[in-house]
mmCIF file with all atom_site columns, C-alpha atoms in Angstrom:
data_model
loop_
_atom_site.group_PDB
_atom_site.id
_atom_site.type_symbol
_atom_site.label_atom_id
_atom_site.label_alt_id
_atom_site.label_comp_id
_atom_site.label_asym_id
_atom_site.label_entity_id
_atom_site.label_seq_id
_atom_site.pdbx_PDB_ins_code
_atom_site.Cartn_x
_atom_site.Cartn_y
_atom_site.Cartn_z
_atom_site.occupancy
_atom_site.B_iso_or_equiv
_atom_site.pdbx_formal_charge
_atom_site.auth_seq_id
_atom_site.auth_comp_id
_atom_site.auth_asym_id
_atom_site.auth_atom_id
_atom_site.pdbx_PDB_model_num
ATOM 1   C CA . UNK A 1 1   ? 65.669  -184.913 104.068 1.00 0.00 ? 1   UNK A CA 1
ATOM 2   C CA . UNK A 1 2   ? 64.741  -187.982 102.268 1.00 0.00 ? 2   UNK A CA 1
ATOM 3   C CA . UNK A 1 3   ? 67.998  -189.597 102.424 1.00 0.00 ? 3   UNK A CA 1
ATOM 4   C CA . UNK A 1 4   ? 67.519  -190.064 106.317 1.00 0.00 ? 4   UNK A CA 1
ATOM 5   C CA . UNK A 1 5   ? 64.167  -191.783 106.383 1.00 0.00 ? 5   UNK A CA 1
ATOM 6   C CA . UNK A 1 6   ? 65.794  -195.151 107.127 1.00 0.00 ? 6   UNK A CA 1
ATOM 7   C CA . UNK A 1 7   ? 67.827  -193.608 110.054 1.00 0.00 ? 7   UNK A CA 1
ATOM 8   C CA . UNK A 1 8   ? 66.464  -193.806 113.525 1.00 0.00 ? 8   UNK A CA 1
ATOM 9   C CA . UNK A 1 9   ? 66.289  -190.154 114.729 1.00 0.00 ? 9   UNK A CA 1
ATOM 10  C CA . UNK A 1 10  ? 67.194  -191.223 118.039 1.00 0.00 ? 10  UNK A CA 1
ATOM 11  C CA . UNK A 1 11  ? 71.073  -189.531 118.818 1.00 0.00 ? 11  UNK A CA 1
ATOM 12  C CA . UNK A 1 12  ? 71.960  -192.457 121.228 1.00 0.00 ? 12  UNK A CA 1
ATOM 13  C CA . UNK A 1 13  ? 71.164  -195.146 118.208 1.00 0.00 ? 13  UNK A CA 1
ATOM 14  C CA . UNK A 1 14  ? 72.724  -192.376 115.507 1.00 0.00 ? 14  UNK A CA 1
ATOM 15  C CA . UNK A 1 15  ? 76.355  -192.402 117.497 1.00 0.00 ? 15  UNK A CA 1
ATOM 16  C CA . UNK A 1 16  ? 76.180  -195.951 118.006 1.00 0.00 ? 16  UNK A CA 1
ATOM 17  C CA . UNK A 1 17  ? 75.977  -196.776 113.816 1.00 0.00 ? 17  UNK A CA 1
ATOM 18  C CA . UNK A 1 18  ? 78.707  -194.081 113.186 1.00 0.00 ? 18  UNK A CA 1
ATOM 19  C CA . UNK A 1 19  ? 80.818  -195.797 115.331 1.00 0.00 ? 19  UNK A CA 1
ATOM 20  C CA . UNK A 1 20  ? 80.244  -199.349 113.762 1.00 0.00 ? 20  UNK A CA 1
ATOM 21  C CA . UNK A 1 21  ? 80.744  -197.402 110.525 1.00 0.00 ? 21  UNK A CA 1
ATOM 22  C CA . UNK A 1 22  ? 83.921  -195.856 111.202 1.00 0.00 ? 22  UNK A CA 1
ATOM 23  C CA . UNK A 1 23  ? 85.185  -199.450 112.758 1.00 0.00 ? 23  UNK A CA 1
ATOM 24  C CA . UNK A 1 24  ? 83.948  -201.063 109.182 1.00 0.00 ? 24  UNK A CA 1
ATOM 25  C CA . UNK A 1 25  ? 86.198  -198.433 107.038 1.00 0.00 ? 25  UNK A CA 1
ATOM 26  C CA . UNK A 1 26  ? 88.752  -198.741 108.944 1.00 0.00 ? 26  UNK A CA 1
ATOM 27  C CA . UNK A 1 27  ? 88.632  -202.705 108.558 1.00 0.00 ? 27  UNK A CA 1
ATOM 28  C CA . UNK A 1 28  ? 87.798  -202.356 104.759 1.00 0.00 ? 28  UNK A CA 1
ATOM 29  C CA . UNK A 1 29  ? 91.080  -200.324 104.849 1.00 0.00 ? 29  UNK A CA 1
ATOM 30  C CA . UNK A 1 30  ? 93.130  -202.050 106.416 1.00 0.00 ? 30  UNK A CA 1
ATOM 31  C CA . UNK A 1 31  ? 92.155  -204.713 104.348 1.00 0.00 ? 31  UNK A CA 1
ATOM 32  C CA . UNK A 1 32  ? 93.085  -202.678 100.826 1.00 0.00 ? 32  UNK A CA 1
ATOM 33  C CA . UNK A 1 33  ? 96.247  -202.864 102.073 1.00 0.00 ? 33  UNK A CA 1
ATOM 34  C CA . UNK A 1 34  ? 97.162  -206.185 103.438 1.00 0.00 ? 34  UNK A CA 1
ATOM 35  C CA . UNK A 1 35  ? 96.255  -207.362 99.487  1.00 0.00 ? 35  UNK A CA 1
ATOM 36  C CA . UNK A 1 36  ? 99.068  -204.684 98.131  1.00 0.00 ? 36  UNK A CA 1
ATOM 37  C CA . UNK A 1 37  ? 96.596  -202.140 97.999  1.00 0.00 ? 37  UNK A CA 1
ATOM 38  C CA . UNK A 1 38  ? 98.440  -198.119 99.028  1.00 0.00 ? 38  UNK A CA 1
ATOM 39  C CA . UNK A 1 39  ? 97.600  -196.221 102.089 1.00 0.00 ? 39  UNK A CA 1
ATOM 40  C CA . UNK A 1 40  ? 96.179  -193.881 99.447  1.00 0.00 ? 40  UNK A CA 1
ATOM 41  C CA . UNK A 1 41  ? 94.193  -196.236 97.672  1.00 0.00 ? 41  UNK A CA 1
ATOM 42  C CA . UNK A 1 42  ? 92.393  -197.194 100.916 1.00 0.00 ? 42  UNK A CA 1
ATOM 43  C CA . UNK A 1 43  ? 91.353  -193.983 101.622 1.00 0.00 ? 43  UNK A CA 1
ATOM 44  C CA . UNK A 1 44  ? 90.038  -193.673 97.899  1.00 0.00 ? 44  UNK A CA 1
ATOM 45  C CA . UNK A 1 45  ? 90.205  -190.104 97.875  1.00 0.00 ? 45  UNK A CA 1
ATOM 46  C CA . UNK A 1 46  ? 87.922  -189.774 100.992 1.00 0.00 ? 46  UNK A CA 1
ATOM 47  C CA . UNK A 1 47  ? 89.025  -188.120 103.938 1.00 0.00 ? 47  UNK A CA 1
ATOM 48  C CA . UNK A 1 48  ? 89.332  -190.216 107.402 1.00 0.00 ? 48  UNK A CA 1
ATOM 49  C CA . UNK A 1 49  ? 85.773  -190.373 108.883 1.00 0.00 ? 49  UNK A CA 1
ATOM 50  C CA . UNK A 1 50  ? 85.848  -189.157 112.580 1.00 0.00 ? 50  UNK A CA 1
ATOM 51  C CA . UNK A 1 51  ? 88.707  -187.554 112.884 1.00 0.00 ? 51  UNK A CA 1
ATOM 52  C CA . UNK A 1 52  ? 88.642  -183.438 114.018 1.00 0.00 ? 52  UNK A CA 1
ATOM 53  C CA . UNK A 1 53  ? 90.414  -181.352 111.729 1.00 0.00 ? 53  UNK A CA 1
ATOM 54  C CA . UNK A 1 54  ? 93.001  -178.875 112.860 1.00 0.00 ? 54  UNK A CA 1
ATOM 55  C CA . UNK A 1 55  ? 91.385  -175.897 114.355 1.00 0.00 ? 55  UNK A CA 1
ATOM 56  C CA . UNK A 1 56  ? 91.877  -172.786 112.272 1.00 0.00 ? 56  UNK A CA 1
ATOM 57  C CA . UNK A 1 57  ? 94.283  -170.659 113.864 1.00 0.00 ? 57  UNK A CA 1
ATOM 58  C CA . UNK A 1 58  ? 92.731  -167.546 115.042 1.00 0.00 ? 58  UNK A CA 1
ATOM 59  C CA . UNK A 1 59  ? 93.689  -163.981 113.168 1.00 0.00 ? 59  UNK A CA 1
ATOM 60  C CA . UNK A 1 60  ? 95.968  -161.804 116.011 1.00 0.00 ? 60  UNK A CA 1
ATOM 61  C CA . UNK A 1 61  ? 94.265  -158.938 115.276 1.00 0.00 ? 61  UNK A CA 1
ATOM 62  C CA . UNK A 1 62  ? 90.577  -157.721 114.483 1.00 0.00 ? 62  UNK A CA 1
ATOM 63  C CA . UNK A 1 63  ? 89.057  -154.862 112.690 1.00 0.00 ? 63  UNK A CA 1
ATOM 64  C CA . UNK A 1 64  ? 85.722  -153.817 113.374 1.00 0.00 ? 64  UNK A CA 1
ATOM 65  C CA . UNK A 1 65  ? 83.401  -152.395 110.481 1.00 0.00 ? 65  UNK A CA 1
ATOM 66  C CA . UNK A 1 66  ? 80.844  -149.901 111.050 1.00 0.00 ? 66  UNK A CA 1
ATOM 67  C CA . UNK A 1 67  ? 77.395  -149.824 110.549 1.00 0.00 ? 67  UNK A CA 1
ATOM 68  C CA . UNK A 1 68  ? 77.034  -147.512 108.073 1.00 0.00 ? 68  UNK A CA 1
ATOM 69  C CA . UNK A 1 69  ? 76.712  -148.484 104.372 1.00 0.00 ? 69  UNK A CA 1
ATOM 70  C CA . UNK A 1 70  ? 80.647  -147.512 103.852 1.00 0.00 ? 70  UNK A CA 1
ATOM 71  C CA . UNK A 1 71  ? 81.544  -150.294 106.276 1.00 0.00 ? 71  UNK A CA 1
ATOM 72  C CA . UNK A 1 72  ? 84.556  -148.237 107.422 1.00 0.00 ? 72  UNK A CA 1
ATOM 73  C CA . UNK A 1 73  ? 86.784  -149.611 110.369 1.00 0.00 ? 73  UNK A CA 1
ATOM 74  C CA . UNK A 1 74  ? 85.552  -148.169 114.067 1.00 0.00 ? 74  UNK A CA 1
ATOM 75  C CA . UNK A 1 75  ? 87.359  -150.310 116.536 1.00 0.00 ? 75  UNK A CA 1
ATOM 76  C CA . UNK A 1 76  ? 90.956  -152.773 116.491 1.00 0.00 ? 76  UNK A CA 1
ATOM 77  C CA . UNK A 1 77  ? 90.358  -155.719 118.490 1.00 0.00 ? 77  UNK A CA 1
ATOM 78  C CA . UNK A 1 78  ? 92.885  -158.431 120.053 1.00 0.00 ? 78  UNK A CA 1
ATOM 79  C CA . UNK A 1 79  ? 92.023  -161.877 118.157 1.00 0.00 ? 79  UNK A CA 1
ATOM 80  C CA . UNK A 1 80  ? 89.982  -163.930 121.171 1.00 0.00 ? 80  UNK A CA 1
ATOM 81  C CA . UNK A 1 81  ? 88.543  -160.449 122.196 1.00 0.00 ? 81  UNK A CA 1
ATOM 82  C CA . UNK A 1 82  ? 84.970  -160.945 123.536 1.00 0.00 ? 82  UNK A CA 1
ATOM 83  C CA . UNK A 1 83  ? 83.958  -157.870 122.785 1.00 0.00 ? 83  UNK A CA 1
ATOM 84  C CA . UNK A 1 84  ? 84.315  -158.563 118.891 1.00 0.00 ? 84  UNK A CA 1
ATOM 85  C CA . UNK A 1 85  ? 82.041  -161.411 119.042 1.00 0.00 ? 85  UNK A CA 1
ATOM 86  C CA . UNK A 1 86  ? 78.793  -160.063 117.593 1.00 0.00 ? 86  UNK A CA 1
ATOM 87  C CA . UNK A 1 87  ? 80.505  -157.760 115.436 1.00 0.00 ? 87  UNK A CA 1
ATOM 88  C CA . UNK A 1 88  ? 81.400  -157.816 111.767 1.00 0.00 ? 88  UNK A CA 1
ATOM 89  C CA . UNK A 1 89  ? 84.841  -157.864 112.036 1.00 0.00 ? 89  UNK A CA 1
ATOM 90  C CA . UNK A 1 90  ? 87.466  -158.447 109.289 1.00 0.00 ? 90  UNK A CA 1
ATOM 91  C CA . UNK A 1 91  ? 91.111  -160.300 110.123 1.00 0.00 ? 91  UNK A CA 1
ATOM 92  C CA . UNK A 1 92  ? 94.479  -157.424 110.547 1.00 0.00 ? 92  UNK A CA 1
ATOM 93  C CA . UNK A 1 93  ? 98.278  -158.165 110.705 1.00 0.00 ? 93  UNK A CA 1
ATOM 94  C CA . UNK A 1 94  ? 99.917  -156.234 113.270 1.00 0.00 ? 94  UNK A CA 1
ATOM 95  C CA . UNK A 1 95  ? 101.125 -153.716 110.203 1.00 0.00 ? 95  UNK A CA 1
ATOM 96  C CA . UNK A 1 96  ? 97.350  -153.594 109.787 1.00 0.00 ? 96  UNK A CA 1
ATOM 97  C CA . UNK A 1 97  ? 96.311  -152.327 113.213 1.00 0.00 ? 97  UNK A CA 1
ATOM 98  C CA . UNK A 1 98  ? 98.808  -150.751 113.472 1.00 0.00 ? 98  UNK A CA 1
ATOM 99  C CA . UNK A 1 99  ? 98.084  -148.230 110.639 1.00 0.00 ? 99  UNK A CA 1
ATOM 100 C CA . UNK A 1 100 ? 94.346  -147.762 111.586 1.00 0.00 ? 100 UNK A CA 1
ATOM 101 C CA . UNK A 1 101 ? 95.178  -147.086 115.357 1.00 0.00 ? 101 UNK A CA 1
ATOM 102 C CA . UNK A 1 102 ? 97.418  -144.320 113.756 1.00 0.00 ? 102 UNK A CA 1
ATOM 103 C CA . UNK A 1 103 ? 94.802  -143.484 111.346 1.00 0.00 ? 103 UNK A CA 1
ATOM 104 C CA . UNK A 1 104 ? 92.415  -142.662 114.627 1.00 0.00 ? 104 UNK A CA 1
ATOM 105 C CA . UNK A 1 105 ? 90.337  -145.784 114.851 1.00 0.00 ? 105 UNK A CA 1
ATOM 106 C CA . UNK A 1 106 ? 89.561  -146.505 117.914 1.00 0.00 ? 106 UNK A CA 1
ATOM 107 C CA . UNK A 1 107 ? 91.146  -149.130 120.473 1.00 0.00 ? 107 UNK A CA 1
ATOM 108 C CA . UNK A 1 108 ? 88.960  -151.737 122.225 1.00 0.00 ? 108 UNK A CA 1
ATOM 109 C CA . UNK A 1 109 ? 88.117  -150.419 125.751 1.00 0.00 ? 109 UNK A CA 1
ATOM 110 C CA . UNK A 1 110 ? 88.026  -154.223 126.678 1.00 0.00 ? 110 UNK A CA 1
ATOM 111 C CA . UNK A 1 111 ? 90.778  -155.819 125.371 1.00 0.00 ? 111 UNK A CA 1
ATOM 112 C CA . UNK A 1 112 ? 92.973  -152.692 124.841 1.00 0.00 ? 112 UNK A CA 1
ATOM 113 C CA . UNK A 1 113 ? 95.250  -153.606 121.858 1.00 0.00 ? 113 UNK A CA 1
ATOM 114 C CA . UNK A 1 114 ? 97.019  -150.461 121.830 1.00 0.00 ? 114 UNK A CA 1
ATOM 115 C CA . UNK A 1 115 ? 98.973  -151.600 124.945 1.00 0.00 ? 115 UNK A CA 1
ATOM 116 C CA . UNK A 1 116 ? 100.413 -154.802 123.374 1.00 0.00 ? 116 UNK A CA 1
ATOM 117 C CA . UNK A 1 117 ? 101.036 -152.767 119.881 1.00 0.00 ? 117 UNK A CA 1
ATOM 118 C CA . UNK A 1 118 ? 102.808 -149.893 122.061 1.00 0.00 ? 118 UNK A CA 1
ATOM 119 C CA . UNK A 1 119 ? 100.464 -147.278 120.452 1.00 0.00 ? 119 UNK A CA 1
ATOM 120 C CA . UNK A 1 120 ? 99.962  -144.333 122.989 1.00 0.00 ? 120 UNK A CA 1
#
């Protein structure tokens, strides 16, 4: 990483110089647009430094792929379910579950989304 050789490596010093930074754009901003400059043309096309974007919103339901070279789906999963965490998984609508509970994949034994779809 070559570009980083001037940066101290210490974190402390690191968060302390993105702070100053952020404080500088937001000044250089701020100062686009007191001379009749946009809101847009102060950003310049870059996004706000700092600021978190929106967390993704997490799929309701899970399908869990198999092992085997077909990758076929083994187990429906609640969204947050624990269980899925460490597997490869692919995102389902409800319609989605839905059809491979019916289709005899199996249910989660932790999170048990066949309660909350009403699948017996």
């Amino acid at each position: 990483m070559s570009e980083n050789r001037d940066l101290p490596t210490d974190l402390g010093l690191l968060k302390i110089i993105e702070r100053y930074l952020v404080l500088q754009l937001g000044a250089v901003r701020r100062q686009i647009t007191s001379v009749g400059g946009t809101p847009s043309d102060a950003r310049g096309g870059v996004s706000e430094v700092g600021r978190p974007r929106p967390a993704a919103r997490a799929p309701e339901w899970l399908i869990q792929l198999g092992i085997d070279g077909e990758r076929r789906p083994v187990v429906v999963h609640r969204g947050g379910c624990a269980a899925a965490r460490r597997a490869t998984v692919v995102p389902a609508s409800r319609r989605d579950a839905l059809e491979a509970l019916a289709a005899g994949v199996e249910s989660c034994y932790a999170c048990r989304p066949d309660r909350e779809l009403q699948v017996d």
